[in-house]
Short mmCIF file of C-alpha atoms in Angstrom, two decimals:
data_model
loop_
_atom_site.label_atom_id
_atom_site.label_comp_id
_atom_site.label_asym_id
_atom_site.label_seq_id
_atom_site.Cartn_x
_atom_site.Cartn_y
_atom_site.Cartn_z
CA UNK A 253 -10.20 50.03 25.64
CA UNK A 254 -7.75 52.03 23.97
CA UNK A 255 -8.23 52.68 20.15
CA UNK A 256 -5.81 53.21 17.54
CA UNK A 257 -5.88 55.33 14.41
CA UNK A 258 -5.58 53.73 11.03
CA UNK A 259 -1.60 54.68 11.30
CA UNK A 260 -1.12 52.98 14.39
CA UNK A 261 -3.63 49.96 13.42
CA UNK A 262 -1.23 49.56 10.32
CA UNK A 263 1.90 49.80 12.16
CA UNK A 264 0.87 47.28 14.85
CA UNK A 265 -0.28 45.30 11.81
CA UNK A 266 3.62 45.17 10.32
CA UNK A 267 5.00 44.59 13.30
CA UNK A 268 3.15 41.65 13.94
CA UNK A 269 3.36 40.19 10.66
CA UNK A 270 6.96 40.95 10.68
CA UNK A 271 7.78 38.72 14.50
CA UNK A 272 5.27 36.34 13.00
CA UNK A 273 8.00 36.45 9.37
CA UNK A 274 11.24 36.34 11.77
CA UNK A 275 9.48 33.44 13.82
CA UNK A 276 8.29 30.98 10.89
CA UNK A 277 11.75 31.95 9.36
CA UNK A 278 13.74 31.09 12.56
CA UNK A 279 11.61 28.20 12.74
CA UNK A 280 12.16 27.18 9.17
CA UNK A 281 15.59 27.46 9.04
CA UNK A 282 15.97 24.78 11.21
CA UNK A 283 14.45 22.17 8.50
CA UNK A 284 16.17 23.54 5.35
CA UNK A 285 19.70 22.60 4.36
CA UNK A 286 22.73 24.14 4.41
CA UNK A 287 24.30 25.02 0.72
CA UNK A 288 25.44 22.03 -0.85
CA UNK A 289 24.11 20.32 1.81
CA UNK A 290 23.70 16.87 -0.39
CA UNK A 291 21.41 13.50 0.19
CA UNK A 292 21.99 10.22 -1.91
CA UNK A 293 19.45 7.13 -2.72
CA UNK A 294 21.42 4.42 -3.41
CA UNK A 295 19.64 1.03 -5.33
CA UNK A 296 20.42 -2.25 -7.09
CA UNK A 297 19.66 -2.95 -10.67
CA UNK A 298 19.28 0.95 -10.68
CA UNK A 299 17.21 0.85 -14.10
CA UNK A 300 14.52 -0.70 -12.80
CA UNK A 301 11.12 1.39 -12.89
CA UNK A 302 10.11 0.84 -9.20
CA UNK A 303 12.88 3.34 -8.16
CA UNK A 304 11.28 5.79 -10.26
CA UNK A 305 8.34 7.20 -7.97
CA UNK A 306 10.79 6.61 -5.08
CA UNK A 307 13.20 8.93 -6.12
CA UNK A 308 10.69 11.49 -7.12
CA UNK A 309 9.05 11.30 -3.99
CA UNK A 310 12.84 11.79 -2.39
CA UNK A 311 13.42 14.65 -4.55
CA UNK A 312 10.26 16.67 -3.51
CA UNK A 313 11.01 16.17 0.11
CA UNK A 314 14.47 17.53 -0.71
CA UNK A 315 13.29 20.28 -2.93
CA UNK A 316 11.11 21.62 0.04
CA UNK A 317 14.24 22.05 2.46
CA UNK A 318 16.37 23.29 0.14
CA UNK A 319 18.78 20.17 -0.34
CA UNK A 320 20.33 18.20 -2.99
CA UNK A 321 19.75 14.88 -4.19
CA UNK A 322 21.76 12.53 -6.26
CA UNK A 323 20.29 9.09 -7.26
CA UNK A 324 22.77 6.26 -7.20
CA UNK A 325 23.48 2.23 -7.28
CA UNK A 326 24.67 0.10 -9.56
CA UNK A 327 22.68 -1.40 -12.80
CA UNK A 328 23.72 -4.77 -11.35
CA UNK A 329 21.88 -7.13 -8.97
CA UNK A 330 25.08 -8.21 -7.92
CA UNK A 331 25.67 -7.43 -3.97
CA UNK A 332 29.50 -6.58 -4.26
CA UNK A 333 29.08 -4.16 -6.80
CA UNK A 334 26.50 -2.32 -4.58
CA UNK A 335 28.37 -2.63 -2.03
CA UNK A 336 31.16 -0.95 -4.37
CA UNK A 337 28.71 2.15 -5.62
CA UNK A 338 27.90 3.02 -1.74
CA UNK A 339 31.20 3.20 -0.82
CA UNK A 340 32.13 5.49 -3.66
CA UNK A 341 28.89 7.70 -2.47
CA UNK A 342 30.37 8.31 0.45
CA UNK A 343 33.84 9.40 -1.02
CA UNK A 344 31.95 12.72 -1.85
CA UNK A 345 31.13 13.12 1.71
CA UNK A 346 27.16 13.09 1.65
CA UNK A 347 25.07 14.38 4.46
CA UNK A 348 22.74 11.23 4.53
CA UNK A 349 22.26 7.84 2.24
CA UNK A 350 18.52 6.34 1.78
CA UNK A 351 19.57 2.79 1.10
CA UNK A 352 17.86 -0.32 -0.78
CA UNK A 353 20.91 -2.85 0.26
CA UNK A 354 20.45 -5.73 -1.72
CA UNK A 355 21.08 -7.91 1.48
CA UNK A 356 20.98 -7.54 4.62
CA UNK A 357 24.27 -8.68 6.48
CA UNK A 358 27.04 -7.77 3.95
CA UNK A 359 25.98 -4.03 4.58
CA UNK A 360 25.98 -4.04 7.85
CA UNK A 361 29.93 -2.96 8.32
CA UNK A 362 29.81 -0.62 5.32
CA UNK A 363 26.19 1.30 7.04
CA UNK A 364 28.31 1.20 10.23
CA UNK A 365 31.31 2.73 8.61
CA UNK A 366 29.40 5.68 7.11
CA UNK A 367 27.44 6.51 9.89
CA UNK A 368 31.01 6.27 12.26
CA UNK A 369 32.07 8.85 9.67
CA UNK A 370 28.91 11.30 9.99
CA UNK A 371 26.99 10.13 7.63
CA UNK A 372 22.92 9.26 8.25
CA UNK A 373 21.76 6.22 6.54
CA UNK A 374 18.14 4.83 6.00
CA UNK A 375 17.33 2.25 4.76
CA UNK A 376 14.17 1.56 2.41
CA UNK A 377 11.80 -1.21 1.12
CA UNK A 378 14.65 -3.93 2.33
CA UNK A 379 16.71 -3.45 5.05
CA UNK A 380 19.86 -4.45 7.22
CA UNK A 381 18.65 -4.85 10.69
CA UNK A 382 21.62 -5.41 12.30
CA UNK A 383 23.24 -2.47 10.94
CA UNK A 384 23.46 1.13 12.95
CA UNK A 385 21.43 2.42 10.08
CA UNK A 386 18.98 4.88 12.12
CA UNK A 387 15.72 4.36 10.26
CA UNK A 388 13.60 2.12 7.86
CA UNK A 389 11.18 2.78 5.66
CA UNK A 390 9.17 0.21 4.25
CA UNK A 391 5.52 -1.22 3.75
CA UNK A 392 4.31 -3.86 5.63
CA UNK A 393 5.10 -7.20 4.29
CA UNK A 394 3.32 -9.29 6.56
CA UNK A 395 0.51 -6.83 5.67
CA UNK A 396 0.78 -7.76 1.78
CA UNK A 397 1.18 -11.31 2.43
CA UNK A 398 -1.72 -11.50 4.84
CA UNK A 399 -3.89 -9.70 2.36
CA UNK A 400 -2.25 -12.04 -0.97
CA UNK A 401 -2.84 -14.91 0.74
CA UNK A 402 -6.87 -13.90 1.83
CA UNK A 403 -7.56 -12.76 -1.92
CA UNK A 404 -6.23 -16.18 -3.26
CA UNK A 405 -8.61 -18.28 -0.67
CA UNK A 406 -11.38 -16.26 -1.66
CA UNK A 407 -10.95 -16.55 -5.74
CA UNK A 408 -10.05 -20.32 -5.84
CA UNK A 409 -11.63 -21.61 -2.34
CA UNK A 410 -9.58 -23.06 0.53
CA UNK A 411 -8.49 -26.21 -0.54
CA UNK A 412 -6.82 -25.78 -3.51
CA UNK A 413 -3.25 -26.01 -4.59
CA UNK A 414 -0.69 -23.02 -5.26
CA UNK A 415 2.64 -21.99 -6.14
CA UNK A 416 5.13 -19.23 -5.01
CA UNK A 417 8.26 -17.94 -6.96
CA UNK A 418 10.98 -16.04 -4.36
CA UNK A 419 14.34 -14.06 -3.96
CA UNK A 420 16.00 -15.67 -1.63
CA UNK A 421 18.30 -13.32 0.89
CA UNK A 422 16.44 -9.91 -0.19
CA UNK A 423 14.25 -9.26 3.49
CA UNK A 424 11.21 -7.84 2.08
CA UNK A 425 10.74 -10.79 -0.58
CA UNK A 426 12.10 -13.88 1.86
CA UNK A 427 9.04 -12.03 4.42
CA UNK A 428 6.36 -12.00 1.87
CA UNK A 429 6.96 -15.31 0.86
CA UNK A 430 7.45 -17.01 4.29
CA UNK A 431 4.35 -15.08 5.82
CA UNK A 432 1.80 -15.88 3.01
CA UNK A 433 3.09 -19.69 3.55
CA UNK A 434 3.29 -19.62 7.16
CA UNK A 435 -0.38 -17.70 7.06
CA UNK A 436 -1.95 -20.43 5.26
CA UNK A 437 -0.91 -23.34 6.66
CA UNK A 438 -2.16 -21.94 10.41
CA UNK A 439 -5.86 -20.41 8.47
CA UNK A 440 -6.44 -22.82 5.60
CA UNK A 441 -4.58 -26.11 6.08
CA UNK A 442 -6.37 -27.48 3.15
CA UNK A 443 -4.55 -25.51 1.09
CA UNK A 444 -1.47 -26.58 -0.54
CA UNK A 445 1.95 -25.70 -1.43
CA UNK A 446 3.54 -27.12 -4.71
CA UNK A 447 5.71 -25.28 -6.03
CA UNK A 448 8.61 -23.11 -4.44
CA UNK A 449 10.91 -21.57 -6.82
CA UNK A 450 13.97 -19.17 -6.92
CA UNK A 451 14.06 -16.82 -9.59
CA UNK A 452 15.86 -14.01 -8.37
CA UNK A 453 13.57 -11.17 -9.97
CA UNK A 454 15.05 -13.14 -13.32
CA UNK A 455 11.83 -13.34 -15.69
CA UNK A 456 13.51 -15.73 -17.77
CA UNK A 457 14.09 -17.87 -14.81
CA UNK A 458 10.45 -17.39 -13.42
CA UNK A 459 9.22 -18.30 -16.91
CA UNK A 460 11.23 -21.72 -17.16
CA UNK A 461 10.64 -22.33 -13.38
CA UNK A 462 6.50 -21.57 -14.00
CA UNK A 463 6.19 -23.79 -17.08
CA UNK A 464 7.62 -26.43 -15.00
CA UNK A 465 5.74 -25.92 -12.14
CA UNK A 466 2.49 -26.01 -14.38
CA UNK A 467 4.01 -29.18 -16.13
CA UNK A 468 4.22 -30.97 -12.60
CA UNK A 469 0.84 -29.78 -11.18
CA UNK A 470 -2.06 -29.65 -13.61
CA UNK A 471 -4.38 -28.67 -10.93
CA UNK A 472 -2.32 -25.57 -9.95
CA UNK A 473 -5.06 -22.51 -9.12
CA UNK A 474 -2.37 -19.65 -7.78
CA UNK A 475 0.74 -18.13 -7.90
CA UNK A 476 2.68 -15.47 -5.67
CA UNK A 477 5.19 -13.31 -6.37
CA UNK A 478 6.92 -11.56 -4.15
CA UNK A 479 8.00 -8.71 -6.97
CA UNK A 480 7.38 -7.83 -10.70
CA UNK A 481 10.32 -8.51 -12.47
CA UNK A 482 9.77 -12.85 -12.06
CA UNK A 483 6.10 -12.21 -12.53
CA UNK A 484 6.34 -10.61 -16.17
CA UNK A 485 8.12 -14.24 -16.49
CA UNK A 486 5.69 -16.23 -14.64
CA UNK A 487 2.75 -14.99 -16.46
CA UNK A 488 4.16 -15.67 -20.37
CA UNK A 489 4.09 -19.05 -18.93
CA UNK A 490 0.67 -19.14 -17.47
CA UNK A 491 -0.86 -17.88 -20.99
CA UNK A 492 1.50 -20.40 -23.35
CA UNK A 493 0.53 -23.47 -20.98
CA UNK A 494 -3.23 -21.69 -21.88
CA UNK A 495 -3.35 -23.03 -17.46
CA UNK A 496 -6.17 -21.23 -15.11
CA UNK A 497 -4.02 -19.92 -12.55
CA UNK A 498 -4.69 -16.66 -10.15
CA UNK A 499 -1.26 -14.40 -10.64
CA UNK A 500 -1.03 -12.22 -7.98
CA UNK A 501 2.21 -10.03 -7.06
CA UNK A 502 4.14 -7.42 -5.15
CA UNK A 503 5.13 -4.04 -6.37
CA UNK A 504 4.58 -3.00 -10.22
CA UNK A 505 6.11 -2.79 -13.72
CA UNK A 506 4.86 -0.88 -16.89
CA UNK A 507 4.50 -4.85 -18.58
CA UNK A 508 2.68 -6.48 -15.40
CA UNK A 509 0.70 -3.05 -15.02
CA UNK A 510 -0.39 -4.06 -19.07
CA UNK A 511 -1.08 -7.25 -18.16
CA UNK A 512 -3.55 -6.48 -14.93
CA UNK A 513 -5.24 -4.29 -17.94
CA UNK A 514 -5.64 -7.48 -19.52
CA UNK A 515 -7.17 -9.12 -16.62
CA UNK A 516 -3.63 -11.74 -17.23
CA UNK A 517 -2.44 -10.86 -14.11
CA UNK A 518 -4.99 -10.78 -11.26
CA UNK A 519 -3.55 -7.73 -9.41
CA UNK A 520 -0.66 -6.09 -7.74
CA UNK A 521 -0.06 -4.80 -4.07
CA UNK A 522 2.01 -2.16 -4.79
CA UNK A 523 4.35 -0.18 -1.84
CA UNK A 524 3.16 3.68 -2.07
CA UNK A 525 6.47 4.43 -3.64
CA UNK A 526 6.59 8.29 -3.25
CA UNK A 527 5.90 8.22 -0.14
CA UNK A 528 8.35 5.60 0.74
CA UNK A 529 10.73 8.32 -0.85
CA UNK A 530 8.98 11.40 0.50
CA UNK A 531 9.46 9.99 4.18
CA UNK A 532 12.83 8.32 3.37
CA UNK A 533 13.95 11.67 2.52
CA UNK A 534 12.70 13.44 6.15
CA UNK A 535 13.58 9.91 7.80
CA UNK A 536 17.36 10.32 6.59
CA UNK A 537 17.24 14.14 6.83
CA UNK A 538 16.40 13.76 10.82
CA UNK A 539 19.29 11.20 11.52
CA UNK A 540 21.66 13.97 9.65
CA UNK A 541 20.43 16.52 11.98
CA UNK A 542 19.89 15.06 15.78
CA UNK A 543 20.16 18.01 17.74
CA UNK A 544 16.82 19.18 15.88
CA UNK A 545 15.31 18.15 19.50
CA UNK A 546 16.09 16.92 22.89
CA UNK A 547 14.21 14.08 23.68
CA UNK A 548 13.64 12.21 27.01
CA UNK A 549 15.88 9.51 26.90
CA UNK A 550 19.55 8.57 27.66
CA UNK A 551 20.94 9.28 24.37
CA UNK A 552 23.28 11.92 26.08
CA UNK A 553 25.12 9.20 28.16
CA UNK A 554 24.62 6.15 25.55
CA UNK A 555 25.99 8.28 22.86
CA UNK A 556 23.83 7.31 19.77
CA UNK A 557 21.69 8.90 17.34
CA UNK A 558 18.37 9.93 19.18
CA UNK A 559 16.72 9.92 15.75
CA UNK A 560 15.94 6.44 15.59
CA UNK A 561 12.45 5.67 13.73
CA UNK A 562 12.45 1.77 14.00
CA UNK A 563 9.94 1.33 11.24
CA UNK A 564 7.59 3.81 8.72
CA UNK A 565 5.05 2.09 7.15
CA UNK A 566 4.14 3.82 3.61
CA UNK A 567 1.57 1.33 3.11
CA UNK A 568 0.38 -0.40 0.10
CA UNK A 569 -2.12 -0.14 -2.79
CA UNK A 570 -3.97 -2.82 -4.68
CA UNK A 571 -4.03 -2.72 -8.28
CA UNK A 572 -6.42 -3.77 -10.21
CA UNK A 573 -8.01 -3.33 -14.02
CA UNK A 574 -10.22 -0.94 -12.59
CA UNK A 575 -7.62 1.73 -11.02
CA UNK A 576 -4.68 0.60 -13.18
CA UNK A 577 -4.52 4.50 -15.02
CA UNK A 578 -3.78 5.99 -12.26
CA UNK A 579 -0.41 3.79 -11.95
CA UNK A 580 0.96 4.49 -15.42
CA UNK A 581 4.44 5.49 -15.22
CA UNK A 582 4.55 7.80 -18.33
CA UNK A 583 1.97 9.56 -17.82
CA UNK A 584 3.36 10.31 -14.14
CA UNK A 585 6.33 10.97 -15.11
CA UNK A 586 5.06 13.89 -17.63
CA UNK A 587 6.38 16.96 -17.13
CA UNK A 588 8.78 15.71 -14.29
CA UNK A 589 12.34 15.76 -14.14
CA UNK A 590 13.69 12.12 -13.72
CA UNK A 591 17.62 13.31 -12.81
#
């Protein structure tokens, strides 16, 4: 075998390392943005905390390629105006939108408008199935119900009565409530349902429509909630009525997180929120850059987006007393930038 000197061991050495530089560079390049190159998450009620890990989880994706990010929506839980702040996103000629539509069918023609124009849209945590959009990101509701539903047998038996509050026409929330009801009538028929309320993440309306629920059934032993804004509501209600009642609910505010402290609220099952943003980010990212890859399929002749991811699951956590610090906003947010 031929040897080299030190010289030529070194020079081999660099030469190496620099095809390996040029190759992970070439290679890189391919994932990192073009200047400007710019990315929007677009929300309802766009104060809300739960957008908050989202977006950071969004923004670290983004930071890693080299892209921009601008976070977007409307403070309003009113569809039109969403509808309204989308539209005007697209004005500044994005490269790709991760959307939370507040419905499903009114965005279908504006999600197949901007991706007509070029633009990649995912959508996250709800979605608009109909639409063109190319991905969604979510966790799995009939997971969370399945599990809600399980955890309420098992702290108050299977024959005893229970409640549900709901946002009718938002997917996630109609699927959580529908599956935890349709799941127990098929598993614990004994079980029953007597109280089905509306509240439109309104905690005013989930407290009137919980005291009156409580007023009606004396013997009520659970409530679910298919998001935290009616539960803050719900639970003021259970602890003025002084009533017995299991509170469990989807996703997580800084008040229900104090109240699970409390042991007011039985627990959360909160969507992993920055990873729902970490892999809306690449999810959206892909549909703005097909030609990343040539896959095996008839895209070519069909003429659509090859990048179509039909569902991520970012799963779910359950949050109890015991591991409710490591869900405290403000002390995750330390340090961070929240623009």
């Amino acid at each position: 075998m031929k040897k080299f000197g030190w010289a030529g061991a070194m020079a081999a050495a660099t030469m190496t390392a620099a095809l390996v530089s040029t190759n992970a560079a070439d290679a890189q390049s391919k994932f990192q943005c073009k200047p400007g190159e710019t990315y929007v998450m677009n929300v309802m009620v766009s104060a809300h905390p739960y957008w908050v890990p989202v977006y950071q989880g969004f923004k670290q994706a983004a930071e890693a390629m080299g892209c921009e990010t601008v976070f977007s929506g409307t403070p309003d839980y009113d569809i039109t105006k969403q509808i309204a702040s989308f539209e005007q996103d697209l004005v500044k000629n994005p490269a790709g939108v991760l959307l939370h539509p507040m419905q499903s069918d009114p965005f279908i023609e504006p999600i197949n408008q901007a991706i007509a124009n070029g633009v990649s849209v995912t959508t996250f945590a709800a979605d608009s199935p109909k639409s063109k959009r190319t991905a969604y990101v979510t966790s799995d509701n009939l997971a969370e119900a399945k599990f809600a539903a399980e955890e309420i047998v098992k702290q108050v038996g299977d024959s005893a009565e229970y409640a549900v509050l709901e946002n009718p026409g938002q997917s996630n929330h109609d699927l959580r409530v529908t599956a935890l009801i349709d799941y127990m009538g098929k598993n614990y028929p004994n079980m029953k349902l007597v109280g089905r309320q509306a509240t439109n993440q309104d905690s005013n309306a989930a407290y009137k429509a919980t005291a009156s629920i409580l007023q009606a059934n004396p013997n009520l032993k659970a409530l679910w909630i298919p998001e935290a804004g009616s539960a803050e509501g719900a639970v003021t209600a259970v602890l003025e009525a002084k009533a017995d009642v299991l509170i469990i609910h989807a996703d997580v505010t800084p008040a229900t997180l104090e109240h699970i402290k409390a042991g007011n609220i039985h627990m959360a099952l909160n969507p992993n929120q920055g990873v729902q943003g970490y892999m809306g980010f690449i999810a959206t990212f892909l549909g703005a850059h097909p030609d990343l890859f040539d896959p095996f399929n008839d895209y070519k002749v069909s003429g659509y987006n090859p990048m179509q991811i039909p569902f991520v699951d970012n799963g779910f956590a359950v949050i109890t007393k015991e591991n409710a610090d490591s869900f405290d906003l403000n002390k995750y947010m330390e340090g961070r930038d929240p623009s």
